[in-house]
Coordinates of C-alpha atoms in Angstrom, one line a residue:
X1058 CA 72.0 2.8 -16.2
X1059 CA 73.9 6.0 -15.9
X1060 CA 72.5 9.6 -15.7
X1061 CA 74.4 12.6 -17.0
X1062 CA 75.2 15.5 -18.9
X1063 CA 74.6 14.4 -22.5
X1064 CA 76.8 16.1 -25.0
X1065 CA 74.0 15.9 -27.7
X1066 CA 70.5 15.6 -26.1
X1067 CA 67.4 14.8 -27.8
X1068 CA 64.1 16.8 -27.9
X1069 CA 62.3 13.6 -26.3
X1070 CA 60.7 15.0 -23.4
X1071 CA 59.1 11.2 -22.2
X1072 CA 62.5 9.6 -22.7
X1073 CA 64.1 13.2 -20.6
X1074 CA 60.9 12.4 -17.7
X1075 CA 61.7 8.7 -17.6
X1076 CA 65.1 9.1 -17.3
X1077 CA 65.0 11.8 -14.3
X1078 CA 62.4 9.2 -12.6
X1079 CA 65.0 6.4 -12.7
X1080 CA 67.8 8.3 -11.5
X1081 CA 65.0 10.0 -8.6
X1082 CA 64.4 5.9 -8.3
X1083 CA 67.9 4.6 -7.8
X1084 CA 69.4 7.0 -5.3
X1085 CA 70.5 5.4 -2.2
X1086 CA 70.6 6.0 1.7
X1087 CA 73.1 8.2 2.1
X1088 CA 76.2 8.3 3.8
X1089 CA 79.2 11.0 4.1
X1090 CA 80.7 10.2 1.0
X1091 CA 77.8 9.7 -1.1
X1092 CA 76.3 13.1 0.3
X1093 CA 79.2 14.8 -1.9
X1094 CA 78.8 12.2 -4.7
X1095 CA 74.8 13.8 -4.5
X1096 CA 75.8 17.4 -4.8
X1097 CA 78.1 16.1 -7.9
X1098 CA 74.9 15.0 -9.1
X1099 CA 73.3 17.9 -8.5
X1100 CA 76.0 19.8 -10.9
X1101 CA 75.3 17.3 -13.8
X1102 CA 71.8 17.5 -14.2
X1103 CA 72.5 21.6 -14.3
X1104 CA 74.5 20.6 -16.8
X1105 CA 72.2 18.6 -18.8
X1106 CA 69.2 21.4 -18.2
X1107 CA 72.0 23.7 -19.7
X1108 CA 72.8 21.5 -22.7
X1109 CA 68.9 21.9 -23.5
X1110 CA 69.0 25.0 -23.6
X1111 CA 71.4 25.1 -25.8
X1112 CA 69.5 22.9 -28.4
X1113 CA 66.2 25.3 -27.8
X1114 CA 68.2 28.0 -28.8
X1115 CA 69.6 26.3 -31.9
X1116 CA 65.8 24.9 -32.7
X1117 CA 64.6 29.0 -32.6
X1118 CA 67.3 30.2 -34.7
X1119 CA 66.3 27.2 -37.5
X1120 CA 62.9 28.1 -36.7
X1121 CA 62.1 24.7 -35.6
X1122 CA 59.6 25.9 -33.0
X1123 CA 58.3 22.2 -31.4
X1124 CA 61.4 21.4 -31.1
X1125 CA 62.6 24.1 -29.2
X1126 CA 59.4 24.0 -27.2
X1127 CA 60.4 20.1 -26.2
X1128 CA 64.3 21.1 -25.4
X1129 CA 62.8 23.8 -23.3
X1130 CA 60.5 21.2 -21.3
X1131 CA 63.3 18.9 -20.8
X1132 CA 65.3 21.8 -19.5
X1133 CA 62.8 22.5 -16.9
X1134 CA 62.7 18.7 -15.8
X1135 CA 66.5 18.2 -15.3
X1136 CA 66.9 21.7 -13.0
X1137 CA 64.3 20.5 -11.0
X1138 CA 65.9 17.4 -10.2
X1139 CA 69.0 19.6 -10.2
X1140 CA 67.2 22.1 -7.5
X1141 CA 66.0 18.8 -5.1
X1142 CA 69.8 17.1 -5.0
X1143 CA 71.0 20.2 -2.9
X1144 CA 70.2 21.1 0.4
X1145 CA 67.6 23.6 1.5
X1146 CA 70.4 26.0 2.5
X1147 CA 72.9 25.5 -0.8
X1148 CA 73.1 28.9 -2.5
X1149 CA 73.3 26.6 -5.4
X1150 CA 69.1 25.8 -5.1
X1151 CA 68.5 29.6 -5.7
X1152 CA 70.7 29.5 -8.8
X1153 CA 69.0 26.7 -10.3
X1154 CA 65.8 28.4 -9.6
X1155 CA 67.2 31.3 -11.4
X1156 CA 67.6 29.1 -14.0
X1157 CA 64.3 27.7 -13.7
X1158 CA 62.4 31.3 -14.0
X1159 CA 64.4 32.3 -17.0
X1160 CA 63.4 29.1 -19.0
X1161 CA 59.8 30.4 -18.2
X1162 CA 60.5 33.5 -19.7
X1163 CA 62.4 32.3 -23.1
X1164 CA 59.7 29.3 -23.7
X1165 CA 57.2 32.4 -25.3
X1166 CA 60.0 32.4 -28.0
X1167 CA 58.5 29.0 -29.3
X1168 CA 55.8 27.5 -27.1
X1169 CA 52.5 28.3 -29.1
X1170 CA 50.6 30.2 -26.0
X1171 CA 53.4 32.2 -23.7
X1172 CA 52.6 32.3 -20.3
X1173 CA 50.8 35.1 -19.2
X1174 CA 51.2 37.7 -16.1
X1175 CA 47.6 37.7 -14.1
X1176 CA 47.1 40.5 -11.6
X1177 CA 44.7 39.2 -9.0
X1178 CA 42.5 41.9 -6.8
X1179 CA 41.5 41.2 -3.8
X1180 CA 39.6 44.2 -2.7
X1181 CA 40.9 45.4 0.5
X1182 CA 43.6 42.3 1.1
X1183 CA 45.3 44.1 -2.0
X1184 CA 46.2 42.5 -5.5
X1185 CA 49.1 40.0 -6.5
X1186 CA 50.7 39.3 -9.6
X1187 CA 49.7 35.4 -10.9
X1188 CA 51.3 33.4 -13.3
X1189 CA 48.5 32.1 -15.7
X1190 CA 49.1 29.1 -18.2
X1191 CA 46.0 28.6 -20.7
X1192 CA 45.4 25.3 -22.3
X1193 CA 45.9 25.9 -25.8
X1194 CA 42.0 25.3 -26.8
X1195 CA 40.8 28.8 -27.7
X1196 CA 37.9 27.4 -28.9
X1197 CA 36.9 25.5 -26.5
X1198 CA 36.3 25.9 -22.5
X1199 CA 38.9 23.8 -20.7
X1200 CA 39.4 22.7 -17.0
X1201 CA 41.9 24.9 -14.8
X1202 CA 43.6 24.3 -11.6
X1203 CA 44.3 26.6 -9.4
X1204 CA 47.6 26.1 -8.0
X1205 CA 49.6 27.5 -4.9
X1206 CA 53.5 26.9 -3.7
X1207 CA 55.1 25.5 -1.1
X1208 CA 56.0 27.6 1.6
X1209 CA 59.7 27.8 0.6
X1210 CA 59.0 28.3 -3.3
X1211 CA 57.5 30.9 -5.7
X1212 CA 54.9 30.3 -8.0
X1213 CA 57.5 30.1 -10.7
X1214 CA 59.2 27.9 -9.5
X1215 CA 55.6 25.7 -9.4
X1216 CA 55.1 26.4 -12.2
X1217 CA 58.8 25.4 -14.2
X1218 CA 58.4 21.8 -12.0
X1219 CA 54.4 21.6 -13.8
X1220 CA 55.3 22.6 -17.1
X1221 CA 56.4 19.6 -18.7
X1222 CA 53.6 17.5 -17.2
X1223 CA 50.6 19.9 -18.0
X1224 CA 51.3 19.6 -21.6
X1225 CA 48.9 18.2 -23.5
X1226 CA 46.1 17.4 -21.2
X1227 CA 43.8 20.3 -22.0
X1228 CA 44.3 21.7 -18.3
X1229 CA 44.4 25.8 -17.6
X1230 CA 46.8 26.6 -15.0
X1231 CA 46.7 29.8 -12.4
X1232 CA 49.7 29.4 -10.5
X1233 CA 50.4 31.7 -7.4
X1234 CA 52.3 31.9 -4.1
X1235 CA 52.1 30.6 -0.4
X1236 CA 52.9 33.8 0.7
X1237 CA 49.9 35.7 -1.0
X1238 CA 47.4 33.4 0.6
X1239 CA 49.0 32.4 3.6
X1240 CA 49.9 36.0 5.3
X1241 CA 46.3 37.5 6.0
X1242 CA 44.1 36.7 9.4
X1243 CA 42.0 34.3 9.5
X1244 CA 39.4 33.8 6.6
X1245 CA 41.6 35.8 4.4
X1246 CA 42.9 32.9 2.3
X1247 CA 40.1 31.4 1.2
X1248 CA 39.2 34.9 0.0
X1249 CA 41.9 35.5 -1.8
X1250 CA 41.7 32.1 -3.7
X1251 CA 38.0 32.9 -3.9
X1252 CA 39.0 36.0 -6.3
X1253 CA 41.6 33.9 -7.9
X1254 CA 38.5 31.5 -9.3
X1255 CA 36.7 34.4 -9.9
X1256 CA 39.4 34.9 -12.3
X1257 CA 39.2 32.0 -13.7
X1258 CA 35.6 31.7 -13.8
X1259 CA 35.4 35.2 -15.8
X1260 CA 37.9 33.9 -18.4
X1261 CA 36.5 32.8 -22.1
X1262 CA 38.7 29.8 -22.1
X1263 CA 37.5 28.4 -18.9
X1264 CA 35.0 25.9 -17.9
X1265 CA 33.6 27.1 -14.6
X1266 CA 32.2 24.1 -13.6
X1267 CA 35.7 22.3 -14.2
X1268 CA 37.9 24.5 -11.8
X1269 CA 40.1 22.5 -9.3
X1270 CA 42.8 23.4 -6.9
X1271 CA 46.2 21.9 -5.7
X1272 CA 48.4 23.0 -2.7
X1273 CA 51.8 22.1 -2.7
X1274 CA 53.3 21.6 0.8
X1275 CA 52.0 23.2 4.0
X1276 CA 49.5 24.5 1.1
X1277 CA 48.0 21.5 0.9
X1278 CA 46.4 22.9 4.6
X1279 CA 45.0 25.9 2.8
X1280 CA 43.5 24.1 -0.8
X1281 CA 41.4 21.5 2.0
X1282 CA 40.3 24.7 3.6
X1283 CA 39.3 26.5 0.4
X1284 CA 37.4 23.5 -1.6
X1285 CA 35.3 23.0 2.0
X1286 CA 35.0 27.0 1.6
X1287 CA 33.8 27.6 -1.9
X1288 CA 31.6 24.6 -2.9
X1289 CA 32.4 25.7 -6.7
X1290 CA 35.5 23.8 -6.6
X1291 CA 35.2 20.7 -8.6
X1292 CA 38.4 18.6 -7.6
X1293 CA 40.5 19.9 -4.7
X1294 CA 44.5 18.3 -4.6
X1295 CA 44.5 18.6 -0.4
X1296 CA 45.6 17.0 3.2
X1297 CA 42.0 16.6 3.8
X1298 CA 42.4 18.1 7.1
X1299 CA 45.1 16.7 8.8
X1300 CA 47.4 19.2 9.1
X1301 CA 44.4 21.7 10.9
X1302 CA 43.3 17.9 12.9
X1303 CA 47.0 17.9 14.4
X1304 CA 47.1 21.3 15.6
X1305 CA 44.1 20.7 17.5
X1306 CA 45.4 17.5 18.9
X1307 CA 48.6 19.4 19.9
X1308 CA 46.8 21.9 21.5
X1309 CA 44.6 19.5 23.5
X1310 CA 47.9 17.7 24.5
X1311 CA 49.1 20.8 26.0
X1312 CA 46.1 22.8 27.8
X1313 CA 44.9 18.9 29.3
X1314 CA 47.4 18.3 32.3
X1315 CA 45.6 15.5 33.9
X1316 CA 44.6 11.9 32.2
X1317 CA 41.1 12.0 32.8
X1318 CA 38.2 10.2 31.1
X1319 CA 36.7 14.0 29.5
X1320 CA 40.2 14.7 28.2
X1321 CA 40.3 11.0 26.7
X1322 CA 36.9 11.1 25.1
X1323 CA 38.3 14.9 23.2
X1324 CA 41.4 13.3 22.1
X1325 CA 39.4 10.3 20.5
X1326 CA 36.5 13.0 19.1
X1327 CA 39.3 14.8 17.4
X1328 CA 40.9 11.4 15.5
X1329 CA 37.7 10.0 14.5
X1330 CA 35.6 12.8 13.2
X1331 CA 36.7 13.6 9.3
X1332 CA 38.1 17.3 9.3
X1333 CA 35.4 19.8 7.2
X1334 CA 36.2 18.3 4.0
X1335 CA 35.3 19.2 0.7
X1336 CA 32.0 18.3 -1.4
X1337 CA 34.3 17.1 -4.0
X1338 CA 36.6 14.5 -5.2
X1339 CA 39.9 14.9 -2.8
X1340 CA 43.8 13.4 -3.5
X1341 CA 45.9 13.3 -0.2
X1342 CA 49.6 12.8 -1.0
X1343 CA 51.2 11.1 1.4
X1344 CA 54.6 11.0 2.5
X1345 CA 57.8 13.0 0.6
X1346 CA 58.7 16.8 1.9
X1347 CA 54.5 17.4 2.3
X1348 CA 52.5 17.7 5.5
X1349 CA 50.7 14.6 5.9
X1350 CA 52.3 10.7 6.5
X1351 CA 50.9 7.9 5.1
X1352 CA 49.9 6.6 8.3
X1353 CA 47.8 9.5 8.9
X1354 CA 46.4 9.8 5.4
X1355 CA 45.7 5.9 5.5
X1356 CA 43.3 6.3 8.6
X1357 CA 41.6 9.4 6.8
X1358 CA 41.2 7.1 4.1
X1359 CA 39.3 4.5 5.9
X1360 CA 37.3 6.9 8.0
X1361 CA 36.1 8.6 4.8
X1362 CA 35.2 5.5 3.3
X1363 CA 32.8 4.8 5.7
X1364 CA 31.1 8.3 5.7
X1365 CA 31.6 7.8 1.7
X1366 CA 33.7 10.6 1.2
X1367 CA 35.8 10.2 -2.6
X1368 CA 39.4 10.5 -1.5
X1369 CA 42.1 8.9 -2.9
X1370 CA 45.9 8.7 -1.8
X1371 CA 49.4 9.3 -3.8
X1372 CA 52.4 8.2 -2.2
X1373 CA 55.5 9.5 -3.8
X1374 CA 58.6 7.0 -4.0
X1375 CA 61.1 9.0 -1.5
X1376 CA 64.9 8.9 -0.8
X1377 CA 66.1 9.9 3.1
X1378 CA 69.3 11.9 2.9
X1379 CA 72.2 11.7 5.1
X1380 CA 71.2 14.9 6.5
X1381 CA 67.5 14.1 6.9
X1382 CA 66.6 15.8 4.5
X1383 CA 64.0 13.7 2.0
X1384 CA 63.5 13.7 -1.9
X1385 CA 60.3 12.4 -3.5
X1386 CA 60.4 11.6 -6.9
X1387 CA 58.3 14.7 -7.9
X1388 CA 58.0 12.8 -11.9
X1389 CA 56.1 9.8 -11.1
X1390 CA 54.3 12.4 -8.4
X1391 CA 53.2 14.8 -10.5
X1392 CA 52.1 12.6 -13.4
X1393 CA 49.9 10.9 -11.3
X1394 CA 48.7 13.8 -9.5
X1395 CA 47.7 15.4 -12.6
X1396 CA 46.6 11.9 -14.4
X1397 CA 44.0 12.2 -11.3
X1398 CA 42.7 16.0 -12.2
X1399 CA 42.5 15.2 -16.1
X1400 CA 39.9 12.2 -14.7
X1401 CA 38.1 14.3 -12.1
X1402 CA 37.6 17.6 -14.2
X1403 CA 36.6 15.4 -17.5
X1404 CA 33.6 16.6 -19.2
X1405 CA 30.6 15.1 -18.1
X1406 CA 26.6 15.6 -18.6
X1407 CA 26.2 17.9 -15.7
X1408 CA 29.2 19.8 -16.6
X1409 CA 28.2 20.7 -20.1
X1410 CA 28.2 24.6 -20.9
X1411 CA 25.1 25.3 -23.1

């Protein structure tokens, strides 16, 4: 099948997702020459984002409003695959991020709820600006998710990637920064992302019993921190500890010197014993650009069975570069990522709000 910029693309957003996971699919190892041939790629899908966003702008100005609503969606899925066939370093990656942001900002023009700018206080850590997506159910409470970037991405840029897979499930979404929770001493993240429920938890259109959270990333270190932290989180999107368990064991491999039967017994303490997990439902992925293998989460897995914890495991399809650089396909990721907090923060007889 070939990929491409299409001269006249459809407002199909499922047919836009499926293709971008099938081209995501089919990439090969790389090589030399097919690193150029990826970059190429790379061009094409901006292409294609840019040919959508041609055909929103068409649908606003005929005042067909879904329309341009889908176009923009499909726009946001092809620069992220756009954004991930580049390297790290490519100035190219910032400028389809641009691109990303200012699809955010246009969507208002037709999506029936705009995003919304949150300012989030955090008492003497400060405040920080939020990017807040409600569900569309005004008169209803709905589930939210709280969720944080990747330590090389802004919470836009989350955001444009969650978009087009949020629609439609009835999910809230408060989406913020690594860098606003990350850069504080100890203790000071989970505080902030304590006022960021608070937030939520204050809001008309939220279910406060239904609040879950989902770190992207080396985030995924601080959401398994914050759900073991604040017991009112309901469905935490995590490492489940591994991340803090491997420092530790790194640290133990370098202060013990010696090979004795103490040093031996604290090395086998550390793999064995679950991390402080959360009193909720947890989803370790596995594998891709994020913290934790799927060796590691795999073990985790087994060991919380028996101590029956509820974690479950997502294990994104990934292609290694020639560079060693790896991309997961982050379509068939998400979807099941947020298939998994639709189930968890369902409605049930506990949960119901009087």
């Amino acid at each position: 099948m070939e990929f491409g910029a299409w001269h006249h693309v459809r407002c199909d957003l499922a047919s836009a997702r499926q293709n971008a996971s099938a081209f995501l699919n089919g990439l090969l190892p790389e090589n030399d020459r097919s690193q150029l041939a990826r970059q190429n790629w790379g061009a094409t899908w901006a292409g294609t984002g840019d040919a959508y966003c041609r055909l929103a702008d068409l649908n606003i100005i005929k005042k067909e409003y879904d329309g341009a609503t889908e176009a923009w969606l499909c726009a946001l899925t092809a620069f992220e695959v756009a954004r991930r066939l580049v390297p790290d370093d490519d100035p190219r990656r910032a400028h389809f991020s641009a691109k990303v942001e200012a699809g955010l900002q246009r969507i208002g023009l037709s999506f029936r709820h705009e995003v919304e700018s949150a300012w989030i206080a955090c008492g003497d850590l400060g405040e920080f600006l939020a990017c807040y997506l409600p569900a569309g159910t005004p008169n209803s409470r709905a589930p939210a998710v709280i969720c944080v970037s990747n330590e090389e991405e802004k919470g836009a840029t989350l955001l444009g990637r969650l978009l087009p897979v949020v629609i439609g499930r009835g999910i809230s979404l408060l989406v913020i920064s690594h860098e606003n929770t990350a850069n504080h001493a100890r203790g000071g993240s989970e505080i902030v992302l304590s006022h960021c429920l608070d937030h939520l938890s204050l809001r008309p259109d939220v279910d406060s019993s239904r609040i879950g959270i989902y770190g992207d990333g080396l985030s995924a270190s601080l959401a398994t921190d914050f759900a073991a932290y604040d017991r009112r989180i309901a469905a935490a999107v995590c490492d489940g500890g591994i991340w803090n368990r491997t420092r530790s064991l790194r640290s133990v491999d370098w202060m013990t010197s010696t090979d004795d039967g103490a040093d031996r017994d604290m090395v086998s303490g550390l793999c064995s014993r679950p991390a402080r997990l959360p009193n909720c439902p947890i989803l370790v992925v596995a594998g891709g650009r994020g913290v934790v293998s799927v060796c590691e989460a795999i073990k985790l897995q087994t060991v919380c069975m028996a101590a029956r914890i509820d974690v479950d495991l997502v294990m994104p399809q990934l292609i290694r570069g020639g560079l060693g650089e790896e991309i997961d396909n982050f379509v068939s990721s998400d979807d099941c990522i947020f298939r998994w907090l639709e189930q968890k923060l369902a409605p049930t007889p506990e949960r119901v709000v009087g």
